[in-house]
Each structure stands twice: as structure tokens, then as C-alpha cells.
Amino acid sequence: MRKGFLLAVALVAFLFPSGAGAAEKVWSNSVPDSVWSDGANWVPAGVPASVDHVVIGRSKTIVGITNAAFAGGLLLSPDVSLDIRAGHNLTLGSGDAAVNIELEGNAEIRTVGASALAFDAVNRLNLNVPSSARLKLGKMSAPAAVHQSGGIVQLTGTVTAAAGGTDWHVNGGLLYVKKNDAFSGNMTVKVAAGKEVQFEKGADAGASFDFSAGSSITSLDVADATSAVPALKLKALTGDVILKLINVPATLAPGDVLRVIDCDSPIPAAAQVRLDPASAAKYEIQLSGDRRSVMIGTRAVASADVVVFTPPTDTLASREYEPGVPFAASFDVTSSAGQALTVTTIPGSSLPVWLGYVVTPKGGASSDVTVTLSGTPDATVSGDIPLGFRASTATASADMTYTIVKKGSGGAPGPNPNPRPGQPGPLPRPNPGDPLLPDPNRKSRSGGGGCDAGLAGIVALLALLPLRSRRRK
């Protein structure tokens, strides 16, 4: 075991060569919770200096920083926790040398309260975090460049950019931003193609995010967004990004809007903002006119379904009733999308008490139905009886007026199923006796004119008879 440990130390020395005056400082204390500032805990003995590369290789070790601490770089083995306790800082780097932080397995660096991870005149920080490790940064003063190569880097406090600005490169792993005011100063986060950033609800990132072409991925938790307070504020969003909105509320009242992003500059057309399939069925993405804000609104219901009434015949006889005689009539209703149909009477158009109706599915894979009317009118029933029906599916509906008439009365025009705006209605009924507008519904006893049509001719013939009698005398 000892030989393996020394071999690991030698490998670290090869991977992270020390500058002038630098030394490898290896943690030697086997006590689970010990402090950084005790020089006896290190080999060689002595508290690490700003040029020393620190290796903590003992499993299940918690190293607490309770005073100002310094190091030139860090390597933490699995099951190692480095706790920067409240009110204290770990400052890494010396001069202009790059700083390497490497975590193995589930090792982690934790900052507590007002503690911080700081960098002294460093031009580059290399974060090498494996996929199984999580680097938690509560409060950090960043160098000019940060290169993240893997694992999860979780920002739980404010990261302050260097005086001249900081470029944070997400070349691997996941950058997880879960704190309001996550960044301060001139910070630009540059996300490589296919790499991911995740914003927890209420993130005021205060940084510019530049996503490389090739579908870089971002997830934004919008659970607490409102119409006035966005889930995420950014200085800029540029490049080619797929932005997935997660934790969308299960219900959003019609007319309500969630404000999910506010950006100081226009969001590029290449950026894709997406809802998960379940939310996309109910909501839609709305961008402001200047493309600086992204909202979620309730989706207008759009349907390709068409509901159609199809009376089997339009003849008057099929709609005639006779007092004391059982009446029966029927019509069909179809749904073009095959959705379930419901047929009801239109409010305010009640059926007479003697008439009932039954809706019967037509069977098979179709959702079409047949509506059957039946009943026996008594002797007091007379005149036209208009009936109103409404057929509906989940996404479409249609109305129809179906008028039944007393037998022998001439009757009203036939039904007008599925009337549409602009469609001409039925022709007006003619005035009785008007020779210029014959009544199409009137019945005649002869094909040419009938008894009613020949009455005037008979009267004229009788008027001529006396004249013929006088001529004979």
C-alpha cells in the first residue's frame, strides 16, 4: 500500500512539475477530520506554501481550512473533502503560473459561509473534474481564464471576474449555476459544442454566454418564473444553443405568461428554445419583438378535426309528423379525425316533451354516430318544430337546425347542416298565390296547374254563357 502511494506521488510530480522553490506536499494524517494549518500533517513537514502542489490521497479524509491557506495546485483522491471553513480563504497560485485543480472519484472542495477560493496573479485555472466528482464553488475570485474539462462544477456563490475580465471555458462536463448573482464583473462563459450548462431557478447569472456551433446544450429550471420576474437574467446569449426549459408548471391559466429569460442583447436566431413534449402540447414559446425576452404562454388549441352533420335524406317526407302517428327520423354525425363525438341539444332549443333522441355509435374503428329521433305527437301538436343539435369532439364542434313539419302543411325548408359564415341561407318561403314565385313545397294534384291553378279559368267561362244565349235568340 505504501509503495503504491509513493508511486502516485511520483506520478503527480511528473504530471505537475514544480517551479523554482516548489515542493510536493502530501497529506499524511490518518485522522478523518484534521486541519490544514498543522505542519505535522504534511510530508515533508510544514504547512504548504503558495508554490507547493498539494496531494491529499488518504481515503475518507476531511481536511479543514481554519486559517489563511495557500497552495500552487491541488490533487484530491476519491472520498476526500477539502472544507474551506467560514471566514477563511484558500488562495491558489503564485506569480503568473497556471493552477491545476484535479479531483478524482467523488472528491470535492467545499466552501462554507463567507469562505472563498481565490487566485493570486494567476492567468489560468485548469479544473480537471471526472464525471463522478462535483466541484462546489461557493465564493471565488477567478483568474483571467478558467478551463473546465469534466465533471460537475457547481457554483453556489458569486464568482468574481478578474480585473481585466475572465473567460470561463466549458470544454467538458457540466457547469451548474444555482445561485442568484452567480457571476460578478466582466465574465464570459464559452461553451464548447455539445457541452452543457444548467441554470437552477432564480439564476441572475450576470454574465455573457457564448455557445459554439454544434448544438451546445443548456437547461433552465423555470419552476418559479412569473410574468414579472424571469428565471434567468443574462448579459448576452450568443452562438448556437439548444435551450431546454425544465420544471414547467403543470398548469398555466389561459392568458398567463411565464417570463423565463431576460437578456441585455438580442437572442440570436440560431438559438433554439424548447419545451419537453408534454409541456409543448400545452404551451408555446413566445419571444419579444426585440428578441431580448423569452416567455411561455398557453398554446391556442389547433385542430385538423372537422365535425359534419350528414342527414341521410333531405326530402320533406322524412321530416313530417302526424298527430297520433309514431314519428321517426335520423341523421349521422362524422368526425374527420376519428375523435369521440358527443351530440347534445343546443341550449335554448329544447325538444318537445313527446320527442326523444338516441345517439348510437356506428361501430368499427370509426367514431361516427347516428342520431335517431322518435315519439308520438298528440292531437294538440301543430306547426313547424325547429330542433337544434350540437356535435363536439375534444377540439372541434358544429351546430345544425333540423326542422320537422306537420304533414300536409307544406313545411319549412330542409335542414342546413354545418352552416359557415358567408354561406347563403335557405330561400324565403313564397307568398301564397304569387304567380312570380311558385312555392316549391306546395303539393299539386296535377302536374301542370291543378285545381287551384284552373279556378280563374272556370269563372271566366261561366261569365261568357249569357252572351251565347242572347245570340241564339
Coordinates of C-alpha atoms in Angstrom, one line a residue:
M1 CA 0.0 0.0 0.0
R2 CA 2.8 2.4 0.9
K3 CA 4.6 1.6 -2.3
G4 CA 1.5 2.4 -4.4
F5 CA 1.0 5.7 -2.6
L6 CA 4.6 6.8 -3.2
L7 CA 4.2 5.8 -6.9
A8 CA 1.1 8.0 -7.1
V9 CA 3.1 10.9 -5.6
A10 CA 5.9 10.3 -8.2
L11 CA 3.3 10.3 -10.9
V12 CA 1.9 13.6 -9.6
A13 CA 5.3 15.1 -9.6
F14 CA 5.7 14.1 -13.3
L15 CA 2.3 15.5 -14.3
F16 CA 2.5 18.7 -12.3
P17 CA 6.2 19.8 -12.4
S18 CA 7.1 22.3 -9.8
G19 CA 8.7 25.7 -10.4
A20 CA 11.7 27.0 -8.6
G21 CA 11.4 26.5 -4.8
A22 CA 8.2 24.4 -5.3
A23 CA 7.7 21.2 -3.4
E24 CA 5.1 18.4 -3.3
K25 CA 3.2 18.5 -0.1
V26 CA 1.5 15.1 0.7
W27 CA -1.1 14.7 3.4
S28 CA 0.0 12.1 6.0
N29 CA -2.6 12.3 8.8
S30 CA -4.8 9.3 9.2
V31 CA -7.3 11.1 11.4
P32 CA -10.6 11.6 9.4
D33 CA -11.0 15.3 10.3
S34 CA -7.8 17.3 10.7
V35 CA -6.7 20.8 9.9
W36 CA -4.6 22.1 7.0
S37 CA -2.6 24.5 9.2
D38 CA -0.9 21.8 11.3
G39 CA 2.5 21.3 9.7
A40 CA 2.8 17.8 11.2
N41 CA 0.0 16.6 8.9
W42 CA 2.3 17.0 5.8
V43 CA 5.2 15.3 4.2
P44 CA 7.7 16.9 4.1
A45 CA 6.7 18.6 7.4
G46 CA 5.4 22.1 7.2
V47 CA 2.3 23.9 6.0
P48 CA 2.1 24.2 2.2
A49 CA 3.2 27.5 0.6
S50 CA 1.8 29.2 -2.5
V51 CA 4.3 27.4 -4.8
D52 CA 3.6 23.9 -3.4
H53 CA 1.5 21.3 -5.2
V54 CA -0.8 19.7 -2.6
V55 CA -1.7 16.0 -2.8
I56 CA -4.3 14.6 -0.4
G57 CA -4.5 10.9 -1.1
R58 CA -5.9 9.2 2.0
S59 CA -9.4 7.9 1.5
K60 CA -12.3 9.2 3.7
T61 CA -10.4 12.2 4.8
I62 CA -11.8 15.7 5.6
V63 CA -9.2 18.4 5.6
G64 CA -10.5 21.6 7.2
I65 CA -9.0 25.1 6.4
T66 CA -9.4 27.2 9.6
N67 CA -6.8 29.8 8.8
A68 CA -5.5 31.5 5.7
A69 CA -4.1 28.7 3.4
F70 CA -2.0 28.7 0.2
A71 CA -1.1 26.2 -2.5
G72 CA 0.2 26.1 -6.0
G73 CA -2.2 23.4 -7.1
L74 CA -4.4 20.5 -5.8
L75 CA -4.9 16.8 -6.4
L76 CA -7.6 15.2 -4.3
S77 CA -8.1 11.4 -4.3
P78 CA -11.6 9.7 -4.0
D79 CA -13.5 10.2 -0.8
V80 CA -11.5 13.3 0.1
S81 CA -13.3 16.5 1.1
L82 CA -11.5 19.8 1.4
D83 CA -13.6 22.2 3.5
I84 CA -12.8 25.9 3.5
R85 CA -14.4 26.9 6.7
A86 CA -16.4 30.1 7.2
G87 CA -14.4 33.3 7.2
H88 CA -11.3 31.7 5.7
N89 CA -9.7 31.5 2.2
L90 CA -7.6 29.1 0.2
T91 CA -5.5 31.1 -2.2
L92 CA -4.0 29.2 -5.1
G93 CA -1.1 30.2 -7.4
S94 CA 1.9 32.4 -7.2
G95 CA 3.0 34.8 -9.9
D96 CA 1.8 34.1 -13.4
A97 CA 1.9 30.3 -13.3
A98 CA -1.2 28.2 -14.3
V99 CA -3.0 26.5 -11.4
N100 CA -4.3 22.9 -11.7
I101 CA -7.1 21.5 -9.6
E102 CA -7.7 17.8 -10.1
L103 CA -10.3 15.8 -8.4
E104 CA -10.6 12.0 -8.5
G105 CA -13.7 9.9 -8.0
N106 CA -16.1 11.7 -5.7
A107 CA -13.6 14.1 -4.1
E108 CA -14.9 17.6 -3.5
I109 CA -13.9 21.1 -2.5
R110 CA -16.5 22.8 -0.3
T111 CA -16.7 26.5 0.7
V112 CA -18.8 27.4 3.8
G113 CA -20.3 30.7 4.6
A114 CA -18.1 33.6 3.8
S115 CA -15.2 31.4 2.8
A116 CA -13.6 31.6 -0.6
L117 CA -11.4 30.0 -3.1
A118 CA -9.1 32.8 -4.5
F119 CA -6.3 33.1 -7.1
D120 CA -3.2 35.2 -6.8
A121 CA -2.0 36.8 -10.0
V122 CA -2.9 33.6 -11.9
N123 CA -3.6 33.7 -15.7
R124 CA -5.3 30.3 -16.0
L125 CA -7.1 27.8 -13.8
N126 CA -7.4 24.2 -15.0
L127 CA -10.4 22.4 -13.5
N128 CA -10.0 18.6 -14.2
V129 CA -13.0 17.0 -12.6
P130 CA -14.1 13.5 -13.5
S131 CA -17.7 12.7 -14.3
S132 CA -18.2 11.2 -10.9
A133 CA -16.9 14.2 -9.0
R134 CA -18.5 17.5 -8.1
L135 CA -16.6 20.7 -7.5
K136 CA -18.6 23.1 -5.3
L137 CA -17.5 26.7 -5.5
G138 CA -19.3 29.0 -3.1
K139 CA -17.3 32.2 -3.4
M140 CA -14.4 32.5 -5.8
S141 CA -12.2 35.2 -7.3
A142 CA -11.5 33.9 -10.7
P143 CA -8.3 34.3 -12.7
A144 CA -8.2 35.6 -16.3
A145 CA -9.1 32.1 -17.7
V146 CA -10.8 29.1 -16.3
H147 CA -10.8 25.8 -18.3
Q148 CA -13.2 23.2 -17.1
S149 CA -12.5 19.8 -18.7
G150 CA -15.0 17.4 -17.0
G151 CA -17.3 16.5 -14.1
I152 CA -19.8 18.9 -12.5
V153 CA -18.6 22.3 -11.5
Q154 CA -21.3 23.7 -9.2
L155 CA -21.5 27.4 -8.5
T156 CA -23.3 28.0 -5.2
G157 CA -21.9 31.6 -4.6
T158 CA -20.6 34.5 -6.5
V159 CA -17.7 34.1 -8.8
T160 CA -15.9 37.4 -9.3
A161 CA -14.1 38.0 -12.6
A162 CA -10.5 39.2 -12.8
A163 CA -9.9 42.9 -13.1
G164 CA -9.4 42.6 -16.9
G165 CA -12.2 40.1 -17.3
T166 CA -12.5 36.3 -17.2
D167 CA -13.2 33.7 -19.9
W168 CA -14.7 30.6 -18.4
H169 CA -14.3 27.7 -20.9
V170 CA -16.7 24.7 -20.5
N171 CA -14.7 22.2 -22.5
G172 CA -16.1 19.2 -20.7
G173 CA -18.6 18.2 -18.0
L174 CA -21.4 20.3 -16.7
L175 CA -21.4 23.8 -15.4
Y176 CA -24.2 24.1 -12.8
V177 CA -25.3 27.6 -11.8
K178 CA -27.7 27.5 -8.8
K179 CA -27.2 30.9 -7.1
N180 CA -28.5 34.4 -7.7
D181 CA -25.7 36.7 -8.7
A182 CA -23.6 33.8 -9.8
F183 CA -21.1 36.0 -11.6
S184 CA -19.8 39.4 -10.9
G185 CA -17.7 41.6 -13.2
N186 CA -16.8 41.1 -16.8
M187 CA -17.4 37.3 -17.2
T188 CA -17.8 35.4 -20.4
V189 CA -18.7 31.7 -20.3
K190 CA -17.7 30.0 -23.5
V191 CA -19.4 26.6 -24.0
A192 CA -17.9 24.1 -26.4
A193 CA -20.1 22.2 -28.9
G194 CA -22.2 19.5 -27.2
K195 CA -21.3 20.6 -23.6
E196 CA -23.9 21.6 -21.1
V197 CA -24.8 24.4 -18.7
Q198 CA -27.7 24.1 -16.3
F199 CA -29.4 27.0 -14.5
E200 CA -31.4 26.4 -11.4
K201 CA -34.5 28.6 -10.9
G202 CA -33.9 32.2 -10.0
A203 CA -30.4 32.5 -11.5
D204 CA -29.2 36.0 -12.1
A205 CA -26.2 34.9 -14.0
G206 CA -24.8 38.4 -14.7
A207 CA -22.6 37.0 -17.5
S208 CA -22.3 36.6 -21.2
F209 CA -22.8 33.1 -22.5
D210 CA -21.3 32.2 -25.9
F211 CA -22.2 28.8 -27.3
S212 CA -20.2 27.2 -30.0
A213 CA -21.9 25.9 -33.2
G214 CA -22.9 22.3 -32.9
S215 CA -25.8 22.2 -30.6
S216 CA -24.4 23.2 -27.2
I217 CA -27.0 22.4 -24.5
T218 CA -28.5 24.4 -21.7
S219 CA -31.2 23.5 -19.2
L220 CA -33.1 26.2 -17.4
D221 CA -35.3 25.5 -14.4
V222 CA -38.4 27.7 -14.8
A223 CA -40.4 26.5 -11.8
D224 CA -40.5 29.9 -10.1
A225 CA -40.7 32.2 -13.1
T226 CA -43.6 34.8 -13.2
S227 CA -44.7 37.3 -15.7
A228 CA -42.6 40.0 -13.9
V229 CA -39.6 38.0 -12.6
P230 CA -37.6 35.9 -15.1
A231 CA -36.0 32.6 -14.3
L232 CA -32.7 33.8 -15.8
K233 CA -31.0 37.1 -16.4
L234 CA -28.1 37.3 -18.8
K235 CA -25.8 40.0 -20.2
A236 CA -25.7 38.2 -23.6
L237 CA -26.6 34.9 -25.2
T238 CA -24.8 34.2 -28.4
G239 CA -24.0 31.3 -30.7
D240 CA -25.8 28.1 -31.5
V241 CA -27.5 26.7 -28.4
I242 CA -30.4 24.3 -27.6
L243 CA -32.1 25.8 -24.5
K244 CA -34.3 23.2 -22.8
L245 CA -36.8 24.6 -20.3
I246 CA -37.4 22.2 -17.4
N247 CA -39.8 22.0 -14.5
V248 CA -42.5 23.9 -16.3
P249 CA -45.6 24.3 -14.1
A250 CA -48.2 21.5 -14.6
T251 CA -51.0 24.1 -15.2
L252 CA -50.9 27.6 -16.6
A253 CA -54.2 29.5 -16.8
P254 CA -55.2 30.9 -20.2
G255 CA -53.7 34.3 -20.7
D256 CA -51.0 33.7 -18.0
V257 CA -47.4 34.2 -19.1
L258 CA -44.1 33.0 -17.6
R259 CA -41.1 35.2 -18.1
V260 CA -38.2 32.8 -18.4
I261 CA -35.3 34.8 -19.8
D262 CA -34.3 38.5 -19.9
C263 CA -31.2 39.3 -21.9
D264 CA -29.4 42.6 -22.3
S265 CA -28.8 41.9 -26.0
P266 CA -31.0 40.2 -28.7
I267 CA -31.0 36.4 -28.6
P268 CA -29.7 35.1 -31.9
A269 CA -32.0 33.4 -34.4
A270 CA -29.8 30.3 -34.2
A271 CA -30.7 29.7 -30.6
Q272 CA -33.4 27.0 -30.2
V273 CA -35.7 27.3 -27.1
R274 CA -37.5 24.1 -26.5
L275 CA -40.2 22.7 -24.1
D276 CA -40.4 19.0 -23.3
P277 CA -43.0 17.1 -25.4
A278 CA -45.6 17.1 -22.6
S279 CA -45.3 20.8 -22.0
A280 CA -45.1 21.6 -25.7
A281 CA -48.6 20.1 -26.1
K282 CA -50.0 22.8 -23.8
Y283 CA -47.7 25.8 -24.0
E284 CA -45.8 27.7 -26.6
I285 CA -42.6 29.8 -26.7
Q286 CA -43.0 33.5 -27.2
L287 CA -40.2 35.9 -28.0
S288 CA -40.4 39.6 -27.5
G289 CA -40.2 41.8 -30.7
D290 CA -36.6 42.8 -29.9
R291 CA -35.7 39.2 -29.0
R292 CA -34.5 40.2 -25.6
S293 CA -37.1 38.3 -23.6
V294 CA -38.5 34.7 -23.8
M295 CA -41.9 33.8 -22.3
I296 CA -44.1 30.8 -22.1
G297 CA -47.8 31.2 -22.9
T298 CA -50.8 28.9 -23.2
R299 CA -51.0 27.3 -26.6
A300 CA -54.1 28.0 -28.7
V301 CA -55.9 24.8 -29.4
A302 CA -55.5 24.0 -33.1
S303 CA -57.2 21.0 -34.6
A304 CA -57.5 19.4 -38.0
D305 CA -60.7 17.8 -36.9
V306 CA -64.0 18.6 -38.7
V307 CA -67.4 17.7 -37.4
V308 CA -70.0 17.2 -40.1
F309 CA -73.8 16.5 -39.9
T310 CA -75.0 14.3 -42.8
P311 CA -78.8 13.9 -42.9
P312 CA -79.4 10.7 -44.9
T313 CA -82.1 12.4 -47.0
D314 CA -83.3 16.0 -47.4
T315 CA -86.9 15.1 -48.5
L316 CA -89.8 16.7 -46.7
A317 CA -91.4 13.4 -46.2
S318 CA -88.6 12.2 -43.9
R319 CA -89.3 15.1 -41.6
E320 CA -93.1 15.1 -41.5
Y321 CA -95.1 14.2 -38.4
E322 CA -98.8 13.4 -38.0
P323 CA -100.7 13.7 -34.7
G324 CA -101.3 10.2 -33.2
V325 CA -98.9 8.5 -35.6
P326 CA -95.4 7.4 -34.4
F327 CA -92.7 9.6 -35.7
A328 CA -89.1 8.6 -36.6
A329 CA -86.2 10.3 -38.3
S330 CA -82.4 10.1 -38.2
F331 CA -79.2 11.7 -39.3
D332 CA -75.5 10.9 -39.0
V333 CA -72.5 12.9 -37.5
T334 CA -68.9 12.2 -38.5
S335 CA -65.5 13.3 -37.2
S336 CA -62.7 13.6 -39.8
A337 CA -60.0 13.0 -37.1
G338 CA -61.9 10.0 -35.7
Q339 CA -62.2 11.5 -32.2
A340 CA -65.1 10.6 -29.9
L341 CA -68.3 12.5 -30.7
T342 CA -70.8 13.9 -28.2
V343 CA -74.2 15.1 -29.5
T344 CA -76.4 17.4 -27.4
T345 CA -79.3 19.8 -28.0
I346 CA -78.3 23.4 -28.3
P347 CA -79.2 25.4 -25.1
G348 CA -82.5 27.2 -25.6
S349 CA -83.6 24.7 -28.3
S350 CA -85.4 22.1 -26.2
L351 CA -87.1 19.1 -27.7
P352 CA -90.9 18.9 -27.3
V353 CA -91.9 16.5 -24.5
W354 CA -93.2 13.9 -26.8
L355 CA -90.0 13.6 -28.8
G356 CA -86.8 11.9 -27.7
Y357 CA -83.4 11.2 -29.3
V358 CA -80.8 8.5 -29.0
V359 CA -77.1 8.7 -30.1
T360 CA -75.7 5.4 -31.3
P361 CA -72.1 4.7 -32.4
K362 CA -71.8 3.4 -35.9
G363 CA -69.3 0.7 -34.8
G364 CA -66.0 -0.4 -36.0
A365 CA -62.9 1.8 -35.8
S366 CA -65.0 4.9 -36.7
S367 CA -66.2 7.3 -34.0
D368 CA -69.2 8.3 -36.2
V369 CA -72.6 8.2 -34.7
T370 CA -76.3 8.1 -35.7
V371 CA -78.9 10.3 -34.0
T372 CA -82.4 8.8 -34.0
L373 CA -85.5 10.9 -33.2
S374 CA -88.7 9.1 -32.2
G375 CA -92.0 9.8 -30.4
T376 CA -95.8 10.1 -31.0
P377 CA -97.3 13.6 -31.2
D378 CA -100.7 14.1 -29.7
A379 CA -103.6 16.0 -31.3
T380 CA -102.6 19.4 -29.9
V381 CA -99.3 19.4 -31.7
S382 CA -99.2 21.6 -34.8
G383 CA -96.8 23.7 -36.9
D384 CA -93.1 23.6 -37.6
I385 CA -90.9 22.3 -34.8
P386 CA -87.3 23.5 -35.2
L387 CA -84.7 21.4 -33.3
G388 CA -81.1 22.5 -32.6
F389 CA -78.2 20.0 -32.2
R390 CA -74.5 20.5 -31.4
A391 CA -71.9 17.8 -32.0
S392 CA -68.5 18.1 -30.4
T393 CA -65.1 16.4 -30.2
A394 CA -62.2 17.5 -27.9
T395 CA -61.1 20.0 -30.5
A396 CA -64.0 20.8 -32.9
S397 CA -67.7 21.3 -32.9
A398 CA -70.6 22.0 -35.3
D399 CA -74.3 23.0 -35.0
M400 CA -77.4 22.1 -37.0
T401 CA -81.0 23.2 -37.0
Y402 CA -83.3 20.2 -38.0
T403 CA -86.9 21.3 -38.5
I404 CA -89.8 18.8 -38.6
V405 CA -93.2 19.8 -40.0
K406 CA -96.8 18.8 -39.8
K407 CA -97.9 16.5 -42.6
G408 CA -99.8 18.3 -45.3
S409 CA -98.8 21.8 -44.1
G410 CA -96.3 22.4 -46.9
G411 CA -93.4 22.5 -44.4
A412 CA -90.3 24.6 -43.9
P413 CA -87.0 24.4 -45.8
G414 CA -84.8 21.4 -45.2
P415 CA -82.0 21.3 -42.6
N416 CA -78.9 23.4 -43.1
P417 CA -76.1 21.2 -41.6
N418 CA -72.8 22.8 -40.6
P419 CA -73.6 26.4 -41.7
R420 CA -70.5 28.5 -42.3
P421 CA -70.0 32.3 -42.3
G422 CA -70.9 33.7 -45.7
Q423 CA -72.9 30.6 -46.8
P424 CA -76.3 31.6 -48.2
G425 CA -79.2 30.5 -46.1
P426 CA -82.4 28.9 -47.3
L427 CA -84.6 30.7 -49.8
P428 CA -87.6 32.7 -48.3
R429 CA -90.9 30.9 -48.5
P430 CA -93.2 32.3 -51.2
N431 CA -96.3 34.3 -50.6
P432 CA -99.4 32.1 -51.4
G433 CA -100.9 32.9 -54.8
D434 CA -97.9 34.9 -56.0
P435 CA -97.6 33.7 -59.7
L436 CA -94.0 35.0 -60.0
L437 CA -92.6 32.9 -57.2
P438 CA -94.1 29.4 -57.1
D439 CA -93.9 27.6 -53.8
P440 CA -91.5 24.6 -54.2
N441 CA -93.0 22.9 -51.2
R442 CA -96.6 23.2 -52.2
K443 CA -98.2 20.0 -53.4
S444 CA -100.5 20.0 -56.5
R445 CA -103.0 17.4 -57.7
S446 CA -101.9 17.7 -61.4
G447 CA -98.6 18.1 -62.9
G448 CA -99.4 21.3 -64.9
G449 CA -101.6 23.6 -62.7
G450 CA -104.0 21.5 -60.6
C451 CA -107.4 22.6 -59.3
D452 CA -106.2 25.7 -57.6
A453 CA -104.5 26.9 -60.8
G454 CA -107.7 26.3 -63.0
L455 CA -110.3 28.2 -60.8
A456 CA -109.9 31.5 -62.5
G457 CA -110.5 29.9 -66.0
I458 CA -113.8 28.3 -64.9
V459 CA -115.1 31.6 -63.6
A460 CA -114.3 33.3 -66.9
L461 CA -116.1 30.5 -68.8
L462 CA -119.3 31.0 -66.8
A463 CA -119.3 34.7 -67.5
L464 CA -119.4 34.1 -71.2
L465 CA -122.5 31.8 -71.2
P466 CA -125.3 34.6 -71.2
L467 CA -123.7 36.2 -74.2
R468 CA -124.0 33.0 -76.3
S469 CA -127.7 32.5 -75.2
R470 CA -128.7 36.0 -76.4
R471 CA -127.1 35.4 -79.8
R472 CA -129.3 32.3 -80.3
K473 CA -132.5 34.3 -79.9

